[in-house]
Coordinates of C-alpha atoms in Angstrom, one line a residue:
X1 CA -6.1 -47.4 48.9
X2 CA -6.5 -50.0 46.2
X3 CA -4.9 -50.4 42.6
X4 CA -7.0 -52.0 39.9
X5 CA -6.6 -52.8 36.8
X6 CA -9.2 -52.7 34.1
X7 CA -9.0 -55.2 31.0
X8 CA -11.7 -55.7 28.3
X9 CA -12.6 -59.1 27.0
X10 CA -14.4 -60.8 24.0
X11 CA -17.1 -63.2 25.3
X12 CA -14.0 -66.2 23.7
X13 CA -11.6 -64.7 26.5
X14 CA -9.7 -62.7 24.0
X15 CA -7.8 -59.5 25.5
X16 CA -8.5 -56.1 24.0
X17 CA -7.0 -53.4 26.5
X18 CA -5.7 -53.0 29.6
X19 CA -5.0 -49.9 32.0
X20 CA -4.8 -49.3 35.4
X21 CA -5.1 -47.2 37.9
X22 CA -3.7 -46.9 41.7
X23 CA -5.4 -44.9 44.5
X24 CA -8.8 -46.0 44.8
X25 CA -11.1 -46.6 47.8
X26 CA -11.3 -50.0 49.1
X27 CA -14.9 -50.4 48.9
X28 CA -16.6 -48.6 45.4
X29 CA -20.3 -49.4 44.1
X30 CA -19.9 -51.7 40.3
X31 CA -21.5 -47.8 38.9
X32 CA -18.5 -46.0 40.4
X33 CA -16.4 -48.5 38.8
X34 CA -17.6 -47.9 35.4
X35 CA -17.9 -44.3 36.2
X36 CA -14.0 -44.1 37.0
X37 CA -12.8 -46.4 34.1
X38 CA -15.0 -44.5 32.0
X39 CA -13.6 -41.1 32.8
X40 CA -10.0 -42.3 32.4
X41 CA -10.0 -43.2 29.0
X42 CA -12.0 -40.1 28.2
X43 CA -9.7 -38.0 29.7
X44 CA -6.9 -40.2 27.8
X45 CA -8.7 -39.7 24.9
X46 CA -8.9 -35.8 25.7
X47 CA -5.5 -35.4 25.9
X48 CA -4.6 -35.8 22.8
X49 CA -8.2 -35.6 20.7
X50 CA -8.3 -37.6 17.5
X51 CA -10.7 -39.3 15.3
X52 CA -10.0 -42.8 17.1
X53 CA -11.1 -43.5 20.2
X54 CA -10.9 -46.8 21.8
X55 CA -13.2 -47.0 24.9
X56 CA -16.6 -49.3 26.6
X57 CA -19.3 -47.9 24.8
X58 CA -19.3 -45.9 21.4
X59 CA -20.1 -42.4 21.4
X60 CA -22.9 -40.9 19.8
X61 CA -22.0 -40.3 15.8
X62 CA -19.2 -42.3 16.0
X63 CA -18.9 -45.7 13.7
X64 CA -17.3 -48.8 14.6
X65 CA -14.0 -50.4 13.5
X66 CA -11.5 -52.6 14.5
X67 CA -10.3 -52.0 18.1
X68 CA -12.4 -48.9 18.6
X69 CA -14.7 -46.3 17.3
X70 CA -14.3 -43.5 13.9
X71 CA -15.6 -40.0 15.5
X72 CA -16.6 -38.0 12.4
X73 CA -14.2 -35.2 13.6
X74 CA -11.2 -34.9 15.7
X75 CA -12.8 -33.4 19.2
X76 CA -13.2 -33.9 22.3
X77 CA -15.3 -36.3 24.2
X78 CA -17.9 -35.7 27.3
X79 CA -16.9 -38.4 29.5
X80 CA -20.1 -37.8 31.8
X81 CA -22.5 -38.9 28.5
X82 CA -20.2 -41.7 27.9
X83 CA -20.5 -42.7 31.7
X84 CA -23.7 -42.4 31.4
X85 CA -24.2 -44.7 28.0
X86 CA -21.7 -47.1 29.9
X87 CA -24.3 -47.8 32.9
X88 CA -27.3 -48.4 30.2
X89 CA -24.9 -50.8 28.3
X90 CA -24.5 -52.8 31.7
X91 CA -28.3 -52.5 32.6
X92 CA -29.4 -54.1 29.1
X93 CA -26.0 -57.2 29.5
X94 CA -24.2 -55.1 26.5
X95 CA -21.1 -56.5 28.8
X96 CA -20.6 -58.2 32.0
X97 CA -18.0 -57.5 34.6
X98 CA -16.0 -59.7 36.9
X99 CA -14.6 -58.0 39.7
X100 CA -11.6 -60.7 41.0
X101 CA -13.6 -63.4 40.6
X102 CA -17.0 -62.2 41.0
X103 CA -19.7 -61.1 37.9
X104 CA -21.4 -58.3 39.2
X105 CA -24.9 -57.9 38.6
X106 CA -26.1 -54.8 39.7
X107 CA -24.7 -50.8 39.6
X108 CA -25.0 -50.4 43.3
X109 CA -23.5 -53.6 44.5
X110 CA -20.6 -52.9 46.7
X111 CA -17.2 -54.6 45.8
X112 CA -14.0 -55.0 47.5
X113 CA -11.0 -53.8 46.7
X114 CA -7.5 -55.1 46.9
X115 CA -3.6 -53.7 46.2
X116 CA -3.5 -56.2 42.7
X117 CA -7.9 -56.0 41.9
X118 CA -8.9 -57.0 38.4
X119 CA -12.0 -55.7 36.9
X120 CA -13.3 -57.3 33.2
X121 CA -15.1 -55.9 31.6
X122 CA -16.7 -58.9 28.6
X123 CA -18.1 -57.5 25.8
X124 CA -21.0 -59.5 24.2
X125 CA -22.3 -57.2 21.1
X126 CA -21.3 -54.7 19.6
X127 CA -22.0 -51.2 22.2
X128 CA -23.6 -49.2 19.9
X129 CA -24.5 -46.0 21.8
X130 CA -25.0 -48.0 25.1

């Protein structure tokens, strides 16, 4: 079992956020990858529902500010949907993704997984809806 962690990026190299999380399979496809970081900080998110939430991609009626997104109401989020806008933010370059040392380029490219593995995510624009 692997332990990754996950770190945003600005395109300059600038960390945003970090979290990590132990326990996973030693070989995952780049959409599982997304799929899992995704549901993490929804669930995060879910745990303690609020107007903020900081995630990949904004969810739908939310606005942007600094370090994350305004939901117009304190609920909870689907982290399917948001999974889902997450993989059509990837297909249309809204970020890249490094995996170790490696830019993945495609949502069912296998990648290896190691004890220390660091996935960054580089944001380019602005992920509005995906």
């Amino acid at each position: 079992m692997a332990g990754v962690t996950f770190r945003d990026e600005t395109a300059t190299g600038r960390r945003l956020d970090e979290m990590s999380l132990p326990g996973l399979p030693d070989r995952v496809t780049v959409r599982d990858l997304i799929r899992l970081r995704v549901r993490e900080e929804v669930a995060r998110h879910n745990a303690r529902p609020s107007r903020h939430f900081r995630g990949l991609v904004r969810p739908e009626d939310a606005e942007v500010e600094l370090n994350g997104y305004r939901l117009r109401e304190r609920r909870p989020i689907d982290w399917e949907r948001q999974a889902d806008l997450a993989e059509r933010a990837f297909r249309r370059n809204g970020f890249f993704l490094l995996v170790g040392d490696r830019q993945a380029d495609d949502l069912d490219q296998v990648v290896e997984l190691s004890a220390d593995t660091e996935v960054v995510f580089i944001r380019l624009v602005q992920l509005v809806g995906g």
